[in-house]
Amino acid sequence: MEYHAWFQCSEGCDEKYPLNEVIYRCRQCNGLLEVKHDIDLLRRRSGAAWKEVFNERYMRTQYPYGSGVWGKKELVCPNIDNENVVSMYEGGTNLFWAERFGNEIGLSNLWIKQCGNSHTGSFKDLGMTVLVSMVKQVVKRGGDIRVVMCASTGDTSASLAAYAAAAGIPAVILLPRDKVSHAQLIQPIANGAITLALETDFDGCMSVVQQLAERKDFYLANSINSLRIEGQKTISIELVQQFDWEAPDWVIIPGGNLGNVTALGLGFLIMRDLGIIDRLPRIACAQSAKANPLYESFQNDFKTFDPVTARATIATAIRIGHPVSVKKAINVLKKFDGIVEQATEDELANAAASADRTGLFNCPHTGVALAVLLKMVESRLIQRDDRVIVISTANGLKFPEFKIDYHQNKLKEVQPQHVNSPITVEPNYDTVMKTITHHLKTLN
Amino acid sequence: MEYHAWFQCSEGCDEKYPLNEVIYRCRQCNGLLEVKHDIDLLRRRSGAAWKEVFNERYMRTQYPYGSGVWGKKELVCPNIDNENVVSMYEGGTNLFWAERFGNEIGLSNLWIKQCGNSHTGSFKDLGMTVLVSMVKQVVKRGGDIRVVMCASTGDTSASLAAYAAAAGIPAVILLPRDKVSHAQLIQPIANGAITLALETDFDGCMSVVQQLAERKDFYLANSINSLRIEGQKTISIELVQQFDWEAPDWVIIPGGNLGNVTALGLGFLIMRDLGIIDRLPRIACAQSAKANPLYESFQNDFKTFDPVTARATIATAIRIGHPVSVKKAINVLKKFDGIVEQATEDELANAAASADRTGLFNCPHTGVALAVLLKMVESRLIQRDDRVIVISTANGLKFPEFKIDYHQNKLKEVQPQHVNSPITVEPNYDTVMKTITHHLKTLN
């Protein structure tokens, strides 16, 4: 069966473009593009048959189908030849059963999807494998793409740099000089990306990258490129698969630029369209109170949306006041009886630390989602036996300062409730034993 | 079928002890214990049948068999009830096809096993899940273990703290005060371990932890505890499984305390005993030149072994002069026609950085293994078409300073050959374009 997909304008005019065209907005109406699939063709296979295909491939050795993304290739990007796929075995991440944390907050069926346990340490790999594979295919077929580029200070640049390096395609990263630490940059630097520090702010970088993107030989990897959404939507397919194809009751996901919320929803919708699931979960989008335009819009039943000026937050990756995917995300949330909730700095840091004590190592964005979970339990929106999934978007190892500062009480606007510190003791049995005994009592 | 395993003295006297006993050395002769399996019983199932069982379970949803460790439960620790298993879906890590790096150094079949892509970021999780599960079972059955403990400044403490936290068992970490950074400690701190900073050096900590280990209610998780080896040996089973059950030609693995080399070998040996593979690979143990007692011993065909005083090395986790598992490791290496090679600081840092440029993000210990790989290619010990696997032991995200210092030329004894740095430019199209064009030329 020859499945296929294409870009289509998502803002009214329905104009179509091939997926291998270097294009990000509709030439007719300037609307954002999205990837569309031939659903009728996909429906010729039953839901049960799709599940069987996906199960057979999952984490197996037949390249590239063992990848959690490429195992769902027909629903993601059927147009790419297998030999052009640039994959690092995406997905297949632990759906952590939060037994202890669930017990502590009164939930029996709480799960945390560890998307940060991936090649570059964040969920961005799920989308980047699709984008870079498309570029590789275009280049292989004689297309004139010389560079893949993005403006980003975090996970996107890390993921782009690694996939481009594996493919042997030059990557360019644009970022504001002096606003980015060496630790944030070390992944693209190590992967050999051409890393430009511009004497401007982030908006200035975006402006330059958009000018560069008018060249057909410079391919843009920022989230306006909807190929990435197609890979990211396998998050929902994979987590349903991990429950033997049963949809959960709630999914809570951190939201900044809102591409990930959109992708999550699209994954569930295509599964329902194909008869793989018969009901949808509800979705909660979790925002930082410092960058909460969707939360504000939700207070108004999404009747209006006003961008905000995002303020500094520990949850740096979702410090976004004017999210590029806001229209798509609102559409998705409406279909999922969705809600938007926010978390303060204090709430996100304490929620992350509280869950860490039960064996996790949460990034600050996961902290936002966990804080929202606590509020939803408190308000009874989530019930004791609901099956709830929290999407953990990045690896906590990317944020050592967040953890260190928390446990040293150095975070702004945070009163840490779960501090732990090394205890200095003399190196003899009696003193050590006495100290341990004392601390064991405090644990109980 | 009721499979079973037991502790047995590995140093001559063959005394046996049950696996749930709190014991680390033979009571008869003080020899190290190892876990033994009833091989005759295991052999009643054919090699082909074992492969089928392992394939059916691999990364699937039936707890705990989806874990790469517990999917091989009969070969690891059959004595633990499934309900007592504390698992975070270990294993299932990417066997990265190093296509570009292989091409650069003249190999067509080079693979890097990403063991650091795990719950706490290192291969230690493979063994810790077994150890903590055993403790949970002993406690559940009324045994009096109050604490699991180790002396460690790195991956072992991180892994112990996370698994103990998930199980709700108190963990105690002992470490030398002032010799450990906050970044090294933040994982056990976040996971709520009782973390004691002793006013002594590492040997002083080991001495105290050994005194504590004489108590039956304090369980020792350092690598003298051979339960960990059983989990770690699934590395070899998994990587053979990822090649559809074909053994590679060479496996290169970093060696410090040498438990991991031992485990790797035991995994291959039990597969051969059960008819799962019919030949063994050769094994190369890669040591830092600053902590190379096994390398020195190999120069002498292992006729003698002398501990050394380990010196400071970037490869901190293998800075060990008197490895606890040396006898077992030498036995293993002899069976695999093994070799030992060493790498200097300069060699390990440049090898790691060179491979990073092809899409990886290597920890310094993986750097040691990669540097040894380069030497073996150079000396023709490894041939162009050999299938070679390098074991990457930890996640590069744990070592940002190593990466940053390398690219800023701040590492001692290292002349960095692959430096990349941010380039400061004015934020306008022409300047940016000119800079990119210039750097693209240098890439070719």
CSV table of C-alpha atoms in Angstrom, one decimal, chain B residues 11-253:
chain,number,residue,atom,x,y,z
B,11,GLU,CA,37.8,-18.5,45.5
B,12,GLY,CA,38.1,-22.2,46.0
B,13,CYS,CA,35.9,-23.5,48.7
B,14,ASP,CA,32.6,-23.7,46.9
B,15,GLU,CA,30.5,-23.0,50.0
B,16,LYS,CA,26.9,-22.0,49.2
B,17,TYR,CA,24.6,-19.5,50.7
B,18,PRO,CA,21.0,-18.5,49.9
B,19,LEU,CA,20.6,-15.2,47.9
B,20,ASN,CA,18.5,-13.6,50.6
B,21,GLU,CA,21.2,-13.9,53.2
B,22,VAL,CA,23.0,-10.7,54.1
B,23,ILE,CA,26.4,-11.9,53.3
B,24,TYR,CA,29.2,-10.6,51.0
B,25,ARG,CA,32.2,-13.0,51.6
B,26,CYS,CA,32.5,-16.7,52.3
B,27,ARG,CA,32.3,-17.5,56.0
B,28,GLN,CA,34.7,-20.4,55.5
B,29,CYS,CA,37.6,-18.8,53.6
B,30,ASN,CA,36.6,-15.1,53.2
B,31,GLY,CA,36.5,-15.5,49.4
B,32,LEU,CA,34.3,-13.3,47.3
B,33,LEU,CA,30.9,-14.8,46.5
B,34,GLU,CA,29.3,-15.1,43.1
B,35,VAL,CA,25.8,-16.0,42.0
B,36,LYS,CA,25.5,-19.5,40.5
B,37,HIS,CA,22.6,-20.8,38.5
B,38,ASP,CA,21.4,-24.4,38.1
B,39,ILE,CA,22.6,-24.7,34.5
B,40,ASP,CA,21.3,-28.2,34.0
B,41,LEU,CA,17.8,-27.0,34.8
B,42,LEU,CA,18.2,-24.0,32.5
B,43,ARG,CA,19.4,-26.3,29.7
B,44,ARG,CA,16.2,-28.2,29.6
B,45,ARG,CA,14.9,-25.4,27.5
B,46,SER,CA,16.7,-25.2,24.2
B,47,GLY,CA,18.7,-22.2,23.0
B,48,ALA,CA,16.1,-21.5,20.4
B,49,ALA,CA,13.3,-21.6,23.0
B,50,TRP,CA,15.1,-19.2,25.2
B,51,LYS,CA,15.5,-16.8,22.3
B,52,GLU,CA,11.8,-17.0,21.7
B,53,VAL,CA,11.0,-16.3,25.3
B,54,PHE,CA,13.3,-13.4,25.5
B,55,ASN,CA,12.0,-11.9,22.2
B,56,GLU,CA,8.4,-12.3,23.3
B,57,ARG,CA,9.0,-10.3,26.5
B,58,TYR,CA,11.4,-7.6,25.2
B,59,MET,CA,10.1,-4.1,26.0
B,60,ARG,CA,6.5,-5.5,26.4
B,61,THR,CA,3.9,-4.6,28.9
B,62,GLN,CA,3.8,-7.7,31.2
B,63,TYR,CA,5.5,-6.5,34.4
B,64,PRO,CA,8.4,-6.9,35.1
B,65,TYR,CA,9.4,-8.8,31.9
B,66,GLY,CA,9.4,-5.7,29.7
B,67,SER,CA,12.6,-4.6,31.4
B,68,GLY,CA,15.8,-5.7,29.7
B,69,VAL,CA,17.0,-7.2,32.9
B,70,TRP,CA,13.8,-8.9,34.1
B,71,GLY,CA,13.0,-10.2,30.7
B,72,LYS,CA,16.0,-12.5,31.3
B,73,LYS,CA,14.9,-13.2,34.9
B,74,GLU,CA,15.7,-16.9,34.9
B,75,LEU,CA,19.3,-16.2,34.0
B,76,VAL,CA,19.5,-13.2,36.4
B,77,CYS,CA,17.7,-13.9,39.7
B,78,PRO,CA,14.8,-16.3,39.5
B,79,ASN,CA,14.4,-16.3,43.3
B,80,ILE,CA,12.6,-12.9,43.4
B,81,ASP,CA,8.8,-12.8,43.2
B,82,ASN,CA,7.5,-10.5,40.5
B,83,GLU,CA,5.6,-8.4,43.0
B,84,ASN,CA,8.8,-7.5,44.8
B,85,VAL,CA,10.7,-6.4,41.7
B,86,VAL,CA,11.6,-2.7,41.7
B,87,SER,CA,12.1,-1.9,38.0
B,88,MET,CA,12.3,1.2,36.0
B,89,TYR,CA,12.3,-0.6,32.6
B,90,GLU,CA,16.0,-1.1,32.5
B,91,GLY,CA,17.9,-1.8,29.3
B,92,GLY,CA,16.3,-1.5,25.9
B,93,THR,CA,18.9,1.1,25.1
B,94,ASN,CA,19.9,2.2,21.7
B,95,LEU,CA,22.7,0.2,20.0
B,96,PHE,CA,23.8,3.3,18.0
B,97,TRP,CA,25.1,2.5,14.6
B,98,ALA,CA,28.2,4.7,14.4
B,99,GLU,CA,28.1,4.9,10.6
B,100,ARG,CA,29.8,8.3,10.3
B,101,PHE,CA,32.4,7.7,13.0
B,102,GLY,CA,33.1,4.2,11.6
B,103,ASN,CA,33.6,5.6,8.1
B,104,GLU,CA,36.1,8.1,9.5
B,105,ILE,CA,38.2,5.5,11.1
B,106,GLY,CA,37.8,2.8,8.5
B,107,LEU,CA,35.2,0.5,10.1
B,108,SER,CA,32.0,-0.6,8.4
B,109,ASN,CA,30.3,-2.3,11.3
B,110,LEU,CA,30.8,-0.2,14.5
B,111,TRP,CA,28.1,0.1,17.2
B,112,ILE,CA,28.0,2.0,20.5
B,113,LYS,CA,25.7,0.6,23.1
B,114,GLN,CA,24.1,3.6,24.9
B,115,CYS,CA,23.8,2.1,28.5
B,116,GLY,CA,23.8,5.7,29.9
B,117,ASN,CA,20.4,6.3,28.5
B,118,SER,CA,18.7,4.8,31.5
B,119,HIS,CA,16.7,5.9,34.5
B,120,THR,CA,19.6,7.4,36.5
B,121,GLY,CA,21.9,7.9,33.5
B,122,SER,CA,24.4,4.9,33.8
B,123,PHE,CA,24.6,1.1,33.4
B,124,LYS,CA,24.5,0.8,37.2
B,125,ASP,CA,20.7,0.6,37.0
B,126,LEU,CA,21.0,-2.8,35.4
B,127,GLY,CA,22.5,-4.2,38.6
B,128,MET,CA,20.8,-2.0,41.1
B,129,THR,CA,17.3,-3.2,40.2
B,130,VAL,CA,18.3,-6.7,41.2
B,131,LEU,CA,19.9,-5.7,44.5
B,132,VAL,CA,17.1,-3.4,45.6
B,133,SER,CA,14.4,-6.0,44.6
B,134,MET,CA,16.1,-8.6,46.7
B,135,VAL,CA,16.1,-6.2,49.7
B,136,LYS,CA,12.5,-5.4,49.1
B,137,GLN,CA,11.7,-9.1,49.1
B,138,VAL,CA,13.6,-9.8,52.3
B,139,VAL,CA,11.8,-6.9,54.0
B,140,LYS,CA,8.4,-8.0,52.7
B,141,ARG,CA,9.0,-11.4,54.2
B,142,GLY,CA,9.8,-10.0,57.6
B,143,GLY,CA,13.6,-9.7,57.3
B,144,ASP,CA,15.2,-7.0,59.4
B,145,ILE,CA,16.9,-4.7,56.8
B,146,ARG,CA,16.5,-1.1,57.7
B,147,VAL,CA,19.0,0.6,55.4
B,148,VAL,CA,20.7,0.0,52.0
B,149,MET,CA,24.0,1.8,51.8
B,150,CYS,CA,27.1,2.4,49.7
B,151,ALA,CA,30.3,4.5,49.7
B,152,SER,CA,30.3,6.2,46.3
B,153,THR,CA,30.6,9.6,44.8
B,154,GLY,CA,29.1,8.8,41.5
B,155,ASP,CA,26.8,6.6,39.5
B,156,THR,CA,26.4,3.9,42.1
B,157,SER,CA,25.0,6.3,44.7
B,158,ALA,CA,22.7,7.9,42.1
B,159,SER,CA,21.3,4.5,41.1
B,160,LEU,CA,21.0,3.2,44.7
B,161,ALA,CA,19.2,6.3,45.8
B,162,ALA,CA,16.7,6.3,43.0
B,163,TYR,CA,15.8,2.6,43.3
B,164,ALA,CA,15.6,2.7,47.1
B,165,ALA,CA,13.4,5.8,46.9
B,166,ALA,CA,11.0,4.1,44.5
B,167,ALA,CA,10.9,1.1,46.8
B,168,GLY,CA,10.4,3.3,50.0
B,169,ILE,CA,13.6,1.8,51.6
B,170,PRO,CA,16.0,4.3,53.3
B,171,ALA,CA,19.3,4.7,51.5
B,172,VAL,CA,22.5,5.9,53.1
B,173,ILE,CA,25.4,7.3,51.0
B,174,LEU,CA,28.9,7.8,52.5
B,175,LEU,CA,31.4,10.0,50.9
B,176,PRO,CA,34.5,12.0,51.6
B,177,ARG,CA,33.7,15.6,52.6
B,178,ASP,CA,35.2,18.3,50.3
B,179,LYS,CA,36.2,15.8,47.7
B,180,VAL,CA,32.8,15.7,46.1
B,181,SER,CA,31.0,18.5,44.2
B,182,HIS,CA,27.3,19.4,44.7
B,183,ALA,CA,26.7,18.3,41.1
B,184,GLN,CA,28.0,14.8,41.8
B,185,LEU,CA,25.7,14.6,44.8
B,186,ILE,CA,22.6,16.1,43.5
B,187,GLN,CA,21.0,12.8,42.4
B,188,PRO,CA,21.1,11.1,45.8
B,189,ILE,CA,20.2,14.4,47.5
B,190,ALA,CA,17.2,14.8,45.3
B,191,ASN,CA,16.1,11.2,45.9
B,192,GLY,CA,16.2,11.8,49.6
B,193,ALA,CA,19.1,9.6,50.5
B,194,ILE,CA,20.7,10.1,53.9
B,195,THR,CA,24.0,11.6,52.6
B,196,LEU,CA,26.9,11.6,55.0
B,197,ALA,CA,30.0,13.6,54.3
B,198,LEU,CA,32.8,12.1,56.3
B,199,GLU,CA,35.9,14.0,57.3
B,200,THR,CA,38.2,11.5,55.6
B,201,ASP,CA,39.2,10.3,52.2
B,202,PHE,CA,37.4,7.6,50.1
B,203,ASP,CA,39.3,4.7,51.7
B,204,GLY,CA,38.2,6.1,55.1
B,205,CYS,CA,34.6,6.0,53.9
B,206,MET,CA,35.0,2.4,52.7
B,207,SER,CA,36.4,1.4,56.0
B,208,VAL,CA,33.4,2.8,57.9
B,209,VAL,CA,30.9,1.3,55.4
B,210,GLN,CA,32.5,-2.1,55.9
B,211,GLN,CA,32.1,-1.8,59.6
B,212,LEU,CA,28.5,-0.9,59.1
B,213,ALA,CA,28.1,-3.9,56.8
B,214,GLU,CA,28.8,-6.2,59.7
B,215,ARG,CA,25.3,-5.3,60.9
B,216,LYS,CA,22.7,-7.6,59.4
B,217,ASP,CA,20.2,-4.7,59.3
B,218,PHE,CA,22.4,-2.6,57.0
B,219,TYR,CA,22.6,-3.9,53.5
B,220,LEU,CA,25.7,-3.1,51.4
B,221,ALA,CA,25.3,-2.1,47.8
B,222,ASN,CA,28.9,-1.6,46.8
B,223,SER,CA,30.1,-3.8,44.0
B,224,ILE,CA,31.4,-6.5,46.4
B,225,ASN,CA,27.7,-7.5,46.4
B,226,SER,CA,27.6,-9.9,43.4
B,227,LEU,CA,23.8,-9.6,42.9
B,228,ARG,CA,24.6,-6.5,40.9
B,229,ILE,CA,26.7,-8.5,38.4
B,230,GLU,CA,23.7,-10.6,37.6
B,231,GLY,CA,21.7,-7.7,36.4
B,232,GLN,CA,24.7,-6.2,34.5
B,233,LYS,CA,25.4,-9.3,32.6
B,234,THR,CA,22.2,-8.7,30.6
B,235,ILE,CA,24.2,-6.1,28.7
B,236,SER,CA,25.7,-8.9,26.6
B,237,ILE,CA,22.5,-10.7,26.2
B,238,GLU,CA,20.7,-7.6,25.1
B,239,LEU,CA,23.3,-6.6,22.5
B,240,VAL,CA,23.3,-10.0,21.0
B,241,GLN,CA,19.5,-9.9,20.9
B,242,GLN,CA,19.8,-6.6,19.1
B,243,PHE,CA,21.7,-8.4,16.4
B,244,ASP,CA,19.1,-11.1,16.1
B,245,TRP,CA,21.2,-13.3,18.3
B,246,GLU,CA,24.5,-13.1,16.5
B,247,ALA,CA,27.6,-12.5,18.6
B,248,PRO,CA,29.9,-9.6,17.6
B,249,ASP,CA,33.6,-9.9,16.9
B,250,TRP,CA,34.8,-7.5,19.5
B,251,VAL,CA,33.4,-5.7,22.6
B,252,ILE,CA,35.3,-2.8,24.1
B,253,ILE,CA,34.4,-1.8,27.7
